[in-house]
């Protein structure tokens, strides 16, 4: 999912919504690592959970959103679901 598409899809949502990801059938909190070339990289982190505001303030909008797991594998984000007021990326 491109950052531009994510911004458009989440426009008007409360920016304090927490972000998570579903990997291997489990929902895990994510934090924003930052930009790596054309990628906006997030990683699983039980100690800190990013908010929507942290992601939508990033630029450029052409960045591809990915999540890095504990094995350093990058998983592309194709969309999200709202679960218990959190945005669960998948």
CSV table of C-alpha atoms in Angstrom, one decimal:
chain,number,residue,atom,x,y,z
A,1,UNK,CA,0.0,0.0,0.0
A,2,UNK,CA,1.4,3.4,-0.9
A,3,UNK,CA,1.5,6.0,1.8
A,4,UNK,CA,-0.8,8.2,-0.3
A,5,UNK,CA,-3.4,5.5,-0.4
A,6,UNK,CA,-3.1,5.0,3.3
A,7,UNK,CA,-3.5,8.7,4.0
A,8,UNK,CA,-6.6,8.9,1.8
A,9,UNK,CA,-8.2,5.8,3.4
A,10,UNK,CA,-7.6,7.0,6.9
A,11,UNK,CA,-8.5,10.7,6.3
A,12,UNK,CA,-10.9,11.9,9.0
A,13,UNK,CA,-10.0,9.1,11.5
A,14,UNK,CA,-8.8,10.0,15.0
A,15,UNK,CA,-5.0,10.4,14.6
A,16,UNK,CA,-4.4,8.8,18.0
A,17,UNK,CA,-5.6,5.4,16.8
A,18,UNK,CA,-3.0,2.8,17.6
A,19,UNK,CA,-1.4,0.7,14.8
A,20,UNK,CA,-0.8,-3.1,14.8
A,21,UNK,CA,-0.1,-5.8,12.3
A,22,UNK,CA,-1.4,-9.3,11.8
A,23,UNK,CA,1.5,-11.7,11.2
A,24,UNK,CA,1.4,-15.5,11.5
A,25,UNK,CA,-2.2,-15.2,12.7
A,26,UNK,CA,-1.4,-13.0,15.6
A,27,UNK,CA,-2.0,-9.2,16.1
A,28,UNK,CA,1.1,-7.4,17.3
A,29,UNK,CA,1.8,-3.7,18.0
A,30,UNK,CA,4.1,-1.9,15.5
A,31,UNK,CA,6.4,1.1,15.7
A,32,UNK,CA,7.6,3.3,12.9
A,33,UNK,CA,11.3,2.7,12.0
A,34,UNK,CA,11.5,5.3,9.2
A,35,UNK,CA,12.3,5.5,5.6
A,36,UNK,CA,14.5,3.1,3.7
A,37,UNK,CA,14.7,4.1,0.0
A,38,UNK,CA,11.2,3.8,-1.4
A,39,UNK,CA,9.9,2.1,1.7
A,40,UNK,CA,8.3,3.3,4.9
A,41,UNK,CA,9.3,0.6,7.4
A,42,UNK,CA,7.5,-0.4,10.5
A,43,UNK,CA,8.5,-3.2,12.9
A,44,UNK,CA,6.8,-5.3,15.5
A,45,UNK,CA,7.4,-3.9,19.0
A,46,UNK,CA,5.6,-4.9,22.3
A,47,UNK,CA,7.2,-2.0,24.2
A,48,UNK,CA,5.9,0.8,22.0
A,49,UNK,CA,2.8,1.1,19.7
A,50,UNK,CA,2.7,3.8,17.0
A,51,UNK,CA,-0.2,6.0,16.4
A,52,UNK,CA,-1.8,6.9,13.1
A,53,UNK,CA,-0.4,10.5,13.4
A,54,UNK,CA,3.2,9.2,13.2
A,55,UNK,CA,2.5,7.6,9.8
A,56,UNK,CA,0.4,10.2,8.1
A,57,UNK,CA,3.0,13.0,8.7
A,58,UNK,CA,5.6,11.1,6.7
A,59,UNK,CA,6.6,12.1,3.2
A,60,UNK,CA,6.8,11.5,0.3
A,61,UNK,CA,3.4,10.0,-0.4
A,62,UNK,CA,5.0,7.5,-2.9
A,63,UNK,CA,6.5,5.4,-0.2
A,64,UNK,CA,5.5,1.8,0.0
A,65,UNK,CA,4.4,0.7,3.6
A,66,UNK,CA,6.0,-2.5,4.8
A,67,UNK,CA,6.3,-4.2,8.2
A,68,UNK,CA,9.6,-5.9,9.2
A,69,UNK,CA,9.1,-9.0,11.4
A,70,UNK,CA,11.5,-10.4,14.1
A,71,UNK,CA,13.3,-12.4,11.4
A,72,UNK,CA,13.9,-9.1,9.4
A,73,UNK,CA,11.6,-10.3,6.7
A,74,UNK,CA,9.7,-7.4,5.0
A,75,UNK,CA,5.9,-7.8,4.6
A,76,UNK,CA,4.1,-5.5,2.2
A,77,UNK,CA,1.0,-3.8,3.7
A,78,UNK,CA,-2.1,-4.2,1.4
A,79,UNK,CA,-4.7,-2.6,3.7
A,80,UNK,CA,-6.0,-2.5,7.2
A,81,UNK,CA,-8.9,-3.5,9.4
A,82,UNK,CA,-10.3,-1.7,12.5
A,83,UNK,CA,-10.2,-4.0,15.5
A,84,UNK,CA,-11.0,-2.6,18.9
A,85,UNK,CA,-10.2,1.0,17.8
A,86,UNK,CA,-6.8,0.0,16.4
A,87,UNK,CA,-5.7,-0.1,12.8
A,88,UNK,CA,-4.5,-3.6,12.1
A,89,UNK,CA,-2.3,-3.6,9.0
A,90,UNK,CA,-2.2,-6.6,6.8
